[in-house]
Short mmCIF file of C-alpha atoms and ligand atoms in Angstrom, two decimals:
data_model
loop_
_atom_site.label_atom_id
_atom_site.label_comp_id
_atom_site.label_asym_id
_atom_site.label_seq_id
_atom_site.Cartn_x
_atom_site.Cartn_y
_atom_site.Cartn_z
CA UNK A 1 6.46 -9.28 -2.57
CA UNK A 2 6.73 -7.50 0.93
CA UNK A 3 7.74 -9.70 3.77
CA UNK A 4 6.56 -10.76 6.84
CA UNK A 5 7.06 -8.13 9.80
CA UNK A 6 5.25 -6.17 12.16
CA UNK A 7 4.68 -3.01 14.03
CA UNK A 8 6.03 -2.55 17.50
CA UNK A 9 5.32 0.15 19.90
CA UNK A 10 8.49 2.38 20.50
CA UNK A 11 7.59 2.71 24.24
CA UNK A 12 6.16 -0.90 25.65
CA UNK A 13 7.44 -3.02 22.83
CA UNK A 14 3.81 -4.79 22.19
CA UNK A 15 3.64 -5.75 18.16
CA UNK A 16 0.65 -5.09 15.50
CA UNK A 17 0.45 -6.78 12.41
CA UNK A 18 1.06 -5.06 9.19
CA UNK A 19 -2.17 -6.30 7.93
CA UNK A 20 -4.14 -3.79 9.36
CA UNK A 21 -3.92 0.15 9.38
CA UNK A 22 -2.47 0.96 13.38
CA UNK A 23 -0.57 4.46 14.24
CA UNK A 24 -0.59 3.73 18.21
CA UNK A 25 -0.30 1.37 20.30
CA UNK A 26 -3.48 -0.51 21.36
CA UNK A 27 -2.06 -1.01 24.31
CA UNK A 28 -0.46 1.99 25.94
CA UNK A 29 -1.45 4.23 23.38
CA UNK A 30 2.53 4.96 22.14
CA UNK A 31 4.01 5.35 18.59
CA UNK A 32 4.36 2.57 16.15
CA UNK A 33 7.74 1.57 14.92
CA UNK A 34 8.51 -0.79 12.04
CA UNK A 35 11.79 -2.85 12.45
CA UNK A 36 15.27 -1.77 12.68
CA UNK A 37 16.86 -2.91 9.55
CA UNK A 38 19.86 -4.55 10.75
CA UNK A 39 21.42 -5.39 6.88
CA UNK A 40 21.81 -3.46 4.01
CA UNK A 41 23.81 -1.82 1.13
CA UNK A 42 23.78 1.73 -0.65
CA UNK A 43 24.70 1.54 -4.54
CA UNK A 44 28.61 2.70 -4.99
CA UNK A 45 28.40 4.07 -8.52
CA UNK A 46 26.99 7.18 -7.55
CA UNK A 47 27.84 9.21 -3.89
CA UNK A 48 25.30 12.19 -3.14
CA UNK A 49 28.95 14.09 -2.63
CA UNK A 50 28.78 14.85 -7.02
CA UNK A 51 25.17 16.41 -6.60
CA UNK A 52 21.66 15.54 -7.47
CA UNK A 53 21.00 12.02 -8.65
CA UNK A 54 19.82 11.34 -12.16
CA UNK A 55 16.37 9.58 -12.95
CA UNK A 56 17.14 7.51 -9.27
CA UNK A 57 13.86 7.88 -7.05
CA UNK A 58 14.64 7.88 -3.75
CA UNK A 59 13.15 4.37 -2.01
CA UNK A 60 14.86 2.64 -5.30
CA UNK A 61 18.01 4.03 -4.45
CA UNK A 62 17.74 2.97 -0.69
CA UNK A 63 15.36 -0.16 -1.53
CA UNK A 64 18.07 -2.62 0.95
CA UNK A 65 16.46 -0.49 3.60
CA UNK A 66 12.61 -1.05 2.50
CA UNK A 67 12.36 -4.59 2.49
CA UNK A 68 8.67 -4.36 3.53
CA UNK A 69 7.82 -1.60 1.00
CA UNK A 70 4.92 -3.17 -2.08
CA UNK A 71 6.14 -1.75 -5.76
CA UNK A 72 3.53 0.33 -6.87
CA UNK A 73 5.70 2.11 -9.59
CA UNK A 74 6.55 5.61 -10.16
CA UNK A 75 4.83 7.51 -7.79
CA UNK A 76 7.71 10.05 -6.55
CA UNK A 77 7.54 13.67 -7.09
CA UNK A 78 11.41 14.11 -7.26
CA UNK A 79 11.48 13.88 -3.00
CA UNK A 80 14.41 14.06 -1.46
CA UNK A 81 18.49 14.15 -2.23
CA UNK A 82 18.40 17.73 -0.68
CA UNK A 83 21.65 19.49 -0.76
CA UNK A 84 23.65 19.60 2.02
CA UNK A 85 25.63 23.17 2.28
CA UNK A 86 28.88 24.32 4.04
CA UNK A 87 28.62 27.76 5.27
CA UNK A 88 31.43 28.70 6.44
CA UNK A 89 29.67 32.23 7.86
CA UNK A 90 27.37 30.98 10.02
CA UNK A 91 30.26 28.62 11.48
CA UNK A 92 32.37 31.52 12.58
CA UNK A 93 28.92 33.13 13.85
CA UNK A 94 28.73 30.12 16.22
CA UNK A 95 31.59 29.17 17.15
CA UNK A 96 31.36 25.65 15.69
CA UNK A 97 33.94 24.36 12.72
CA UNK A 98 31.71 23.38 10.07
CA UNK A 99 28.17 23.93 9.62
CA UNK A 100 26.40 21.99 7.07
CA UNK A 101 22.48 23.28 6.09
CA UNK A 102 20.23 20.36 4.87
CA UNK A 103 18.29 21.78 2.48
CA UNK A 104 14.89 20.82 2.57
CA UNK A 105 12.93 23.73 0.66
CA UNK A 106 14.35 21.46 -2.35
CA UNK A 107 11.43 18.94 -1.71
CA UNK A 108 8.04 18.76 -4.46
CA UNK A 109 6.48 20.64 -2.21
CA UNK A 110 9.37 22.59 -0.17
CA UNK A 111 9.66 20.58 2.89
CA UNK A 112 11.30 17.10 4.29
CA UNK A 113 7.22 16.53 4.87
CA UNK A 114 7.63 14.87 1.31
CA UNK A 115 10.08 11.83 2.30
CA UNK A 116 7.10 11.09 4.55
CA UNK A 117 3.89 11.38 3.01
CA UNK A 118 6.18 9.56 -0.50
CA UNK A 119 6.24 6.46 1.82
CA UNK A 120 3.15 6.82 3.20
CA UNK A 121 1.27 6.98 0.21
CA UNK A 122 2.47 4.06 -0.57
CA UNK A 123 1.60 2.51 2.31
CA UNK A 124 -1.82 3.45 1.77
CA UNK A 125 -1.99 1.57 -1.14
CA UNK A 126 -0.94 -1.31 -0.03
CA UNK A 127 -3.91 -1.68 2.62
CA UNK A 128 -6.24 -0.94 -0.51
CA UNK A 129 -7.33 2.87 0.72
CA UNK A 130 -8.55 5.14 -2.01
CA UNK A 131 -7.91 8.17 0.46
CA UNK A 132 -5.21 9.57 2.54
CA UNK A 133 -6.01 12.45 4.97
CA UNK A 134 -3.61 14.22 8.00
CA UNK A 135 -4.38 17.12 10.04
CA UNK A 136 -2.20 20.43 9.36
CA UNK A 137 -2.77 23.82 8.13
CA UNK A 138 0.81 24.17 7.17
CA UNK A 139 3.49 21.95 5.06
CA UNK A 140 1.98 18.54 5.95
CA UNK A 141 -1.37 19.04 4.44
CA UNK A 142 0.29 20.69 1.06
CA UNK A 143 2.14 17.38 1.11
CA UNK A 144 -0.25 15.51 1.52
CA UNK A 145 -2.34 16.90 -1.25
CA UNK A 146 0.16 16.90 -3.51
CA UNK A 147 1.64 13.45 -3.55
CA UNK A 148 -2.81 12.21 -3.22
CA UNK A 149 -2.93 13.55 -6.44
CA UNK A 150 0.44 12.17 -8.05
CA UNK A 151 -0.99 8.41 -6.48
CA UNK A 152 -5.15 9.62 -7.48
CA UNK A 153 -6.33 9.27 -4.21
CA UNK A 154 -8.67 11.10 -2.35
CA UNK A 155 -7.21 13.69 0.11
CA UNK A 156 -8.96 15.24 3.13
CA UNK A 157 -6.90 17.93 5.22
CA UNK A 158 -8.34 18.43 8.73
CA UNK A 159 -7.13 22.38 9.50
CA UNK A 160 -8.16 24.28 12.86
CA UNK A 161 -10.78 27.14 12.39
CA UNK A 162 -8.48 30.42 12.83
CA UNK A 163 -6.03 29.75 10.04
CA UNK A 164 -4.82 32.02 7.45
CA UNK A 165 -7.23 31.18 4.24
CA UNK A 166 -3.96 32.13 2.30
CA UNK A 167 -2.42 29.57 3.59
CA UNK A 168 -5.34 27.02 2.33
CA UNK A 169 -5.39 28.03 -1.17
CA UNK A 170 -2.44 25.87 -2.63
CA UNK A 171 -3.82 22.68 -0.64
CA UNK A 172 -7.21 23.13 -2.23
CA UNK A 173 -5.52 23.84 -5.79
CA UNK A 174 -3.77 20.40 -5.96
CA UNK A 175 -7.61 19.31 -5.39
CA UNK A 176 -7.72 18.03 -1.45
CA UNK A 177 -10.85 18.89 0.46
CA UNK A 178 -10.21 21.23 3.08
CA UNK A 179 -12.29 20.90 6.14
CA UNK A 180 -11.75 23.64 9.10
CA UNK A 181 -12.50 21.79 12.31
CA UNK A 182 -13.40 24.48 15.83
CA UNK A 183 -11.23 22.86 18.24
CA UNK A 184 -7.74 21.54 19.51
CA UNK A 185 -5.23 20.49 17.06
CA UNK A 186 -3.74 18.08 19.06
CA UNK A 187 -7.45 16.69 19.99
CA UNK A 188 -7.95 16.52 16.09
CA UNK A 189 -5.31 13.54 16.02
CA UNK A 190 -6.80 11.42 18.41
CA UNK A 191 -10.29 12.38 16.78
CA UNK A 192 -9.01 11.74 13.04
CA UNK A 193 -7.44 8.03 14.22
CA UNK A 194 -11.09 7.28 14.71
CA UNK A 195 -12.84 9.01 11.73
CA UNK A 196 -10.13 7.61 9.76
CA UNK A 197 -11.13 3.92 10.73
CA UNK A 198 -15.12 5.34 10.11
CA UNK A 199 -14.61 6.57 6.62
CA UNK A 200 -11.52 4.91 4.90
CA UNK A 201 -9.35 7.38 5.20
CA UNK A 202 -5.56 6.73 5.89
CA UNK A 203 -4.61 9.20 8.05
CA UNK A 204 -0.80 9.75 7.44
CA UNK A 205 -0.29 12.18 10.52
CA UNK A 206 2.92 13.57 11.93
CA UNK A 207 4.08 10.32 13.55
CA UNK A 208 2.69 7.57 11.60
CA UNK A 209 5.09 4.65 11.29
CA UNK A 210 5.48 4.60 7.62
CA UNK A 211 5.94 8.43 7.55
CA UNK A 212 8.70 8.30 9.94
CA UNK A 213 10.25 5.33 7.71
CA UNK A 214 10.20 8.12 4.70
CA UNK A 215 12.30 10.37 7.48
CA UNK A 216 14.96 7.62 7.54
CA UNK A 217 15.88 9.01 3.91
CA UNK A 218 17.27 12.25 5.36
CA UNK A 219 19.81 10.23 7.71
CA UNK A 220 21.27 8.04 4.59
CA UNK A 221 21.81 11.15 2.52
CA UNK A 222 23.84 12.70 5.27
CA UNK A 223 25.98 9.44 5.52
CA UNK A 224 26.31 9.82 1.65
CA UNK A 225 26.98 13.48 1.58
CA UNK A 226 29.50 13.50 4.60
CA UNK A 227 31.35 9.95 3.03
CA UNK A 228 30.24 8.33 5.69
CA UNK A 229 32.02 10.41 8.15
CA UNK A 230 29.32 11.84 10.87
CA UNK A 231 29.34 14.57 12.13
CA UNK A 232 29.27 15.55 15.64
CA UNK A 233 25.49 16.78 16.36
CA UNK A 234 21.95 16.82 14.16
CA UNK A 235 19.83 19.52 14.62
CA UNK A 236 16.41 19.14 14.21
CA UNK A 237 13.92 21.27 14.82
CA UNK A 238 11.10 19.60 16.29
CA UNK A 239 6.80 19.77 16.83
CA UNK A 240 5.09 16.13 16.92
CA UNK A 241 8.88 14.71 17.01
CA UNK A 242 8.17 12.17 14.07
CA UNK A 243 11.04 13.50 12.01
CA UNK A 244 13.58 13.62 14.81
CA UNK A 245 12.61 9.59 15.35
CA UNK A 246 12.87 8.86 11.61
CA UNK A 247 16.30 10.46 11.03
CA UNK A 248 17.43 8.87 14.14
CA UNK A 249 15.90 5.14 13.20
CA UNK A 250 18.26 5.87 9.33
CA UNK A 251 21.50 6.36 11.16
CA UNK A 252 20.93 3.61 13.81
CA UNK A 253 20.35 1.31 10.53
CA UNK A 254 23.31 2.67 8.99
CA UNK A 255 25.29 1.28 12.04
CA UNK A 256 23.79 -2.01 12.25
CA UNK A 257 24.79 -2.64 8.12
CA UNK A 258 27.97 -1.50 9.68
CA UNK A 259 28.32 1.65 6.97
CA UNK A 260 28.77 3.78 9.85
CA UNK A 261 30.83 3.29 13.29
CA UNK A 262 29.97 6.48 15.23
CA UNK A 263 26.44 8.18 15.97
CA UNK A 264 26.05 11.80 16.22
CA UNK A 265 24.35 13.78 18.50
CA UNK A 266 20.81 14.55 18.38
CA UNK A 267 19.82 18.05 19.40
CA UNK A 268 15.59 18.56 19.69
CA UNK A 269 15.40 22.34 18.25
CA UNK A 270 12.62 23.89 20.31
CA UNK A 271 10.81 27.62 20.71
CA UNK A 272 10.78 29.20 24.23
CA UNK A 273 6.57 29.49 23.77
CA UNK A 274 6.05 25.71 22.84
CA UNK A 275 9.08 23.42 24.21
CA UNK A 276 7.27 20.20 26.17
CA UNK A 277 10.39 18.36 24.57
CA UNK A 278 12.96 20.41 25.76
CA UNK A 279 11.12 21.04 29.11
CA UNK A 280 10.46 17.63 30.42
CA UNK A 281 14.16 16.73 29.17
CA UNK A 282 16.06 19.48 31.13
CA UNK A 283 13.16 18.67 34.31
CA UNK A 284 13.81 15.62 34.32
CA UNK A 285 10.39 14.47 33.83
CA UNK A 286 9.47 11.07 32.89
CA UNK A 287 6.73 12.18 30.32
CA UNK A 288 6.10 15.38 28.42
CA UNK A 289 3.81 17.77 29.54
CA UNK A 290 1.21 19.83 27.71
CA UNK A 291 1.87 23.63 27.38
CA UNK A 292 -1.22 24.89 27.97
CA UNK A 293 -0.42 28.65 25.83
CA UNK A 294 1.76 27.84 23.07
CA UNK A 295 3.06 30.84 21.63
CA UNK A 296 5.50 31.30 18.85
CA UNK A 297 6.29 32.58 15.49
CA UNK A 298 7.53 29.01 14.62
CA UNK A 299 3.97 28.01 13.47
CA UNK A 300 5.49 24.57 12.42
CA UNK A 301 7.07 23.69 15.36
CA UNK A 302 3.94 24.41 17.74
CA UNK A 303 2.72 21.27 18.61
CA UNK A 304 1.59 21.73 22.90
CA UNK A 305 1.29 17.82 23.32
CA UNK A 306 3.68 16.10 20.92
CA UNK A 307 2.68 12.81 20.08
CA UNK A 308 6.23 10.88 19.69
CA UNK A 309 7.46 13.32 22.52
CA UNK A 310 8.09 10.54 25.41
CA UNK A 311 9.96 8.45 22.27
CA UNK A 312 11.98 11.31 21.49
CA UNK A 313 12.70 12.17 25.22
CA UNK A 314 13.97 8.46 25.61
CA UNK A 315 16.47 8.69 22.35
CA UNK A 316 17.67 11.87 23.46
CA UNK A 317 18.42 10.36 27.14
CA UNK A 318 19.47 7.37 25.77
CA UNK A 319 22.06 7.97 23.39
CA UNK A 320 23.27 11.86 24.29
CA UNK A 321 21.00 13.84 22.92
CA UNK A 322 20.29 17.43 24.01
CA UNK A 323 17.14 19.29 23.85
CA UNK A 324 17.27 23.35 23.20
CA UNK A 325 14.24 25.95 23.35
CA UNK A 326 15.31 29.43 21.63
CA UNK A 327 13.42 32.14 22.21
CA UNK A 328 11.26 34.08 18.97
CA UNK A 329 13.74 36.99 18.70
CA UNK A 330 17.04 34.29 18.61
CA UNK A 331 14.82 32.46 16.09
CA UNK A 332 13.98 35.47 13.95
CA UNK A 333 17.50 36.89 13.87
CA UNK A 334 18.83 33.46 12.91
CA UNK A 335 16.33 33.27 10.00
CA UNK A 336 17.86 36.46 8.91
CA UNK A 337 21.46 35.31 8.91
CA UNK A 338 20.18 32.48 6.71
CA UNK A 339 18.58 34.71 4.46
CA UNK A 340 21.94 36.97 4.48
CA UNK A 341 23.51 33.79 3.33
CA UNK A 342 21.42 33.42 0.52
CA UNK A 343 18.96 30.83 2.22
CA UNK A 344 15.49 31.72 2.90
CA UNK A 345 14.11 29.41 5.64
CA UNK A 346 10.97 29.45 7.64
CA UNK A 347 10.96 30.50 11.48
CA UNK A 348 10.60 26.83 12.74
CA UNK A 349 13.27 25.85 10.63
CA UNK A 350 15.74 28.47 11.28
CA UNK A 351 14.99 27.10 14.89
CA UNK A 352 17.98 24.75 14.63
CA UNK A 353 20.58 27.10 13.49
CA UNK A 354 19.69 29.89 16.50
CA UNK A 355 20.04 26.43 18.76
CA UNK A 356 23.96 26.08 17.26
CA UNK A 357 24.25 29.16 17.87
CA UNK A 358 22.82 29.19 21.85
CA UNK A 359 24.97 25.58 22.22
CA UNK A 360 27.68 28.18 21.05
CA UNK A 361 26.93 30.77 23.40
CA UNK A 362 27.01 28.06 26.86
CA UNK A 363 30.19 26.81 25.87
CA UNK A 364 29.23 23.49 23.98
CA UNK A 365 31.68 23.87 21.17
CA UNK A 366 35.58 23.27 20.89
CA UNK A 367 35.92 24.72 17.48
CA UNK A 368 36.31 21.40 16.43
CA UNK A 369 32.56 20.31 15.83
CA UNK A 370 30.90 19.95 12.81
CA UNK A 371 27.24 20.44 12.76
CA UNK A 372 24.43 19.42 10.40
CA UNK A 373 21.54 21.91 10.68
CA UNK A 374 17.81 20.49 9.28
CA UNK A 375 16.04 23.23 7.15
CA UNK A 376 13.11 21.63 7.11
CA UNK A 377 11.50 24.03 4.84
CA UNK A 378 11.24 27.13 2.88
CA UNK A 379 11.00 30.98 4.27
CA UNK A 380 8.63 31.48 1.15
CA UNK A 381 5.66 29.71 1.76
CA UNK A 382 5.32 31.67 5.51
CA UNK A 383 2.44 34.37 4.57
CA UNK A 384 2.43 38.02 5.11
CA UNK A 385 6.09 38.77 5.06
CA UNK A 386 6.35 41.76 3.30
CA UNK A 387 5.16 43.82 6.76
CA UNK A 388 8.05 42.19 8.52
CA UNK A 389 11.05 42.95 5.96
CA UNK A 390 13.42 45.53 7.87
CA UNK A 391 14.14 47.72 4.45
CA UNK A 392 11.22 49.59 2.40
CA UNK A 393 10.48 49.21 -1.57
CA UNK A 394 11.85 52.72 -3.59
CA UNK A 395 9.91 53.67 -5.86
CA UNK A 396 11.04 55.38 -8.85
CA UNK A 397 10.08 56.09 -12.38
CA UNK A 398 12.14 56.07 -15.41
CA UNK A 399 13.54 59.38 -14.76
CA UNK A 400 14.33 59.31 -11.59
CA UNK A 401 15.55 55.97 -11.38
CA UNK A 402 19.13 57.25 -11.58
CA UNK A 403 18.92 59.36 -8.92
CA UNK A 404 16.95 56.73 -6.82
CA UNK A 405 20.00 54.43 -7.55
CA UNK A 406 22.16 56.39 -6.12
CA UNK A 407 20.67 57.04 -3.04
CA UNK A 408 20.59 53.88 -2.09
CA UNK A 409 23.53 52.50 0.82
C1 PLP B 501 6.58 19.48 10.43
C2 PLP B 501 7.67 20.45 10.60
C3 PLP B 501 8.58 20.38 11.68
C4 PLP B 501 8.43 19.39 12.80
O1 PLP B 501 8.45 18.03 12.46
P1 PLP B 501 7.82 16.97 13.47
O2 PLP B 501 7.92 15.67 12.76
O3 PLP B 501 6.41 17.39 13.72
O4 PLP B 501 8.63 17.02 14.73
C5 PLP B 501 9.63 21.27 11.70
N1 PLP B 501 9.77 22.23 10.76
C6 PLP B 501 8.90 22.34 9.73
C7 PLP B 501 9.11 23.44 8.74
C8 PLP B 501 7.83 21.46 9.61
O5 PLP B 501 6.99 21.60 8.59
ZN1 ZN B 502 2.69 0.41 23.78
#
């Protein structure tokens, strides 16, 4: 049986009850938060240090931190325990003295999108919905799809008119309906809140409150991975800044069951072309502002009027945090160093190595500070590459193949 609790608005504390499906707050319109789980224990036969657990989903393994999640069986996909890699290379590249990559290309569906949507799925259940629905053209809506189908519910992708039908085609072959909606994306949140209520449709969008619980996952597994030894800043790199609060929400919990002592540093990964995070924290403003012509190759992390911004402004004010915007060519060229060292990440998530690297550049780093860079998802999925690849195919045939071999540097 789940207990008792409620939903409280990150930003002017007023509480919802669980009973009913809320994502902001009825009040000032804010993001949802369930509680901060102040006990709690993490299974000692097996540390995330040996590798990849075996058979153990993921919210069984951190259940003492789900105390309001229903059972509804075996409805993971294999989300989460992501490696977490040393590369030593990109360390000496910026200056830092360890950087860790988080992995997340090793989801179901090749993003940290799938900690969310596992939770929220199950959420969905719970209030008796027979379909889930969000509002992405990119790695949320594949997610989405793919875990509505592992749970048989219904799944409804909002996308905006404009994008890439390639990009469609593996949402529509897990069996979602794919509707392409004229008009702002961010509008299409507010507007799918409402249609949701209309038509039965749990909308698990980038900030909902059980989403950002799936988030909390990531912050655990670093604990796990590092031995419970933090390191110094988390790099995220951030759009609708749900993630960024869910990682942050796992290590405060982590503290309170007293498994950690220290907190690291949260740094807000952000492109030049689409930063309201990063702007309104280095203007000082009180609120984030919409950018009116966002403009990057990062599609994922392109969100003008970020819905958990002000909440992520306030934890990055609050406890330390620092907010970077890189520009497209720092972002590209960092997403080739990755691939030089054998990871292939997407734009937006090669975002939060070219910030370690800029943090570099200013000065930030000692040489003694060990950084955990989110990869939040692969370099694969990202459509019409081939144009942009620096080096040409060779073609050969079998007799010339030699000679073609040997020309090559
Ligand atoms: C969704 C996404 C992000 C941003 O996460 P938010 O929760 O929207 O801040 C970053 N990188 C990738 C690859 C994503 O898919
Ligand atoms: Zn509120």
């Amino acid at each position: 049986m789940a207990q008792q609790y409620s939903l409280s608005c990150v930003l002017c504390g007023r509480t919802h009850p669980h009973t009913e499906a809320h994502t902001r707050c009825q009040a000032c319109g804010g993001p949802l938060e369930l509680p901060v789980i102040r006990a709690g224990a993490i299974a000692q036969h097996f540390t995330m240090a040996q590798g990849r657990v075996g058979g153990q989903p993921l919210f069984s393994r951190y259940s003492s931190f789900y105390p309001y999640f229903p059972d509804f069986g075996v409805l993971d996909l294999g989300e989460g325990f992501t490696p977490l890699l040393e590369i030593p290379e990109l360390a000496d590249n910026a200056g830092a003295d360890v950087i860790y990559i988080k992995n997340e290309s090793a989801n179901p569906t090749w993003s940290f999108k799938d900690r969310g949507t596992a939770a929220g799925v199950r959420r969905a259940l719970g209030l008796g919905y027979s379909s889930i629905g969000t509002v992405s053209s990119g790695n949320m809506g594949l997610s989405v799809a793919a875990y509505a189908a592992r749970a048989s519910l219904k799944a409804v992708v909002l996308v905006a008119a404009g994008v890439a039908e390639e990009k469609l085609a593996p949402i529509l072959h897990y069996g979602a309906s794919v509707v392409r909606v004229r008009g702002d994306i961010a509008a299409l949140y507010e507007a799918s809140l409402v249609i949701g209520k209309e038509h039965g449709i749990y909308f698990l969008n980038s900030d909902e409150p059980f989403r950002v619980e799936g988030y909390k996952t990531l912050a655990y597994e670093i604990c796990e991975q590092l031995q419970y030894d933090l390191p110094s800043y988390v790099v995220v790199p951030t759009s609708a800044g749900g993630h960024l609060r869910g990682i942050w929400k796992g290590f405060l919990e982590m503290r309170a069951a007293g498994l950690i002592t220290r907190l690291p540093q949260m740094v807000c990964a952000q492109a030049v072309g689409c930063a309201p995070i990063a702007e309104a924290f280095q203007n000082g403003y009180d609120s984030v502002r919409r950018v009116e012509q966002p403009q990057t190759v990062a599609a994922a992390i392109k969100n003008p009027y970020p819905p958990s911004g002000d909440a992520v402004l306030r934890i990055l004010r609050e406890y330390h945090g620092l907010a970077i915007a890189v520009t497209d060519e720092e972002i590209l060229a960092a997403q080739q160093e990755l691939s030089h060292c054998g990871l292939f990440l997407q734009p937006a998530s090669a975002a939060s190595y070219a910030a370690v690297k800029r943090m570099g550049q200013e000065g930030l780093f000692s040489g003694r500070e060990r950084v955990v860079c989110i990869g939040t998802s692969s370099g694969f999925k990202a459509p019409g590459l081939l144009s942009k690849q620096p080096g040409s195919i060779h073609d050969a045939t079998l007799e010339t193949l030699q000679d073609v071999l040997a020309g090559l540097k």
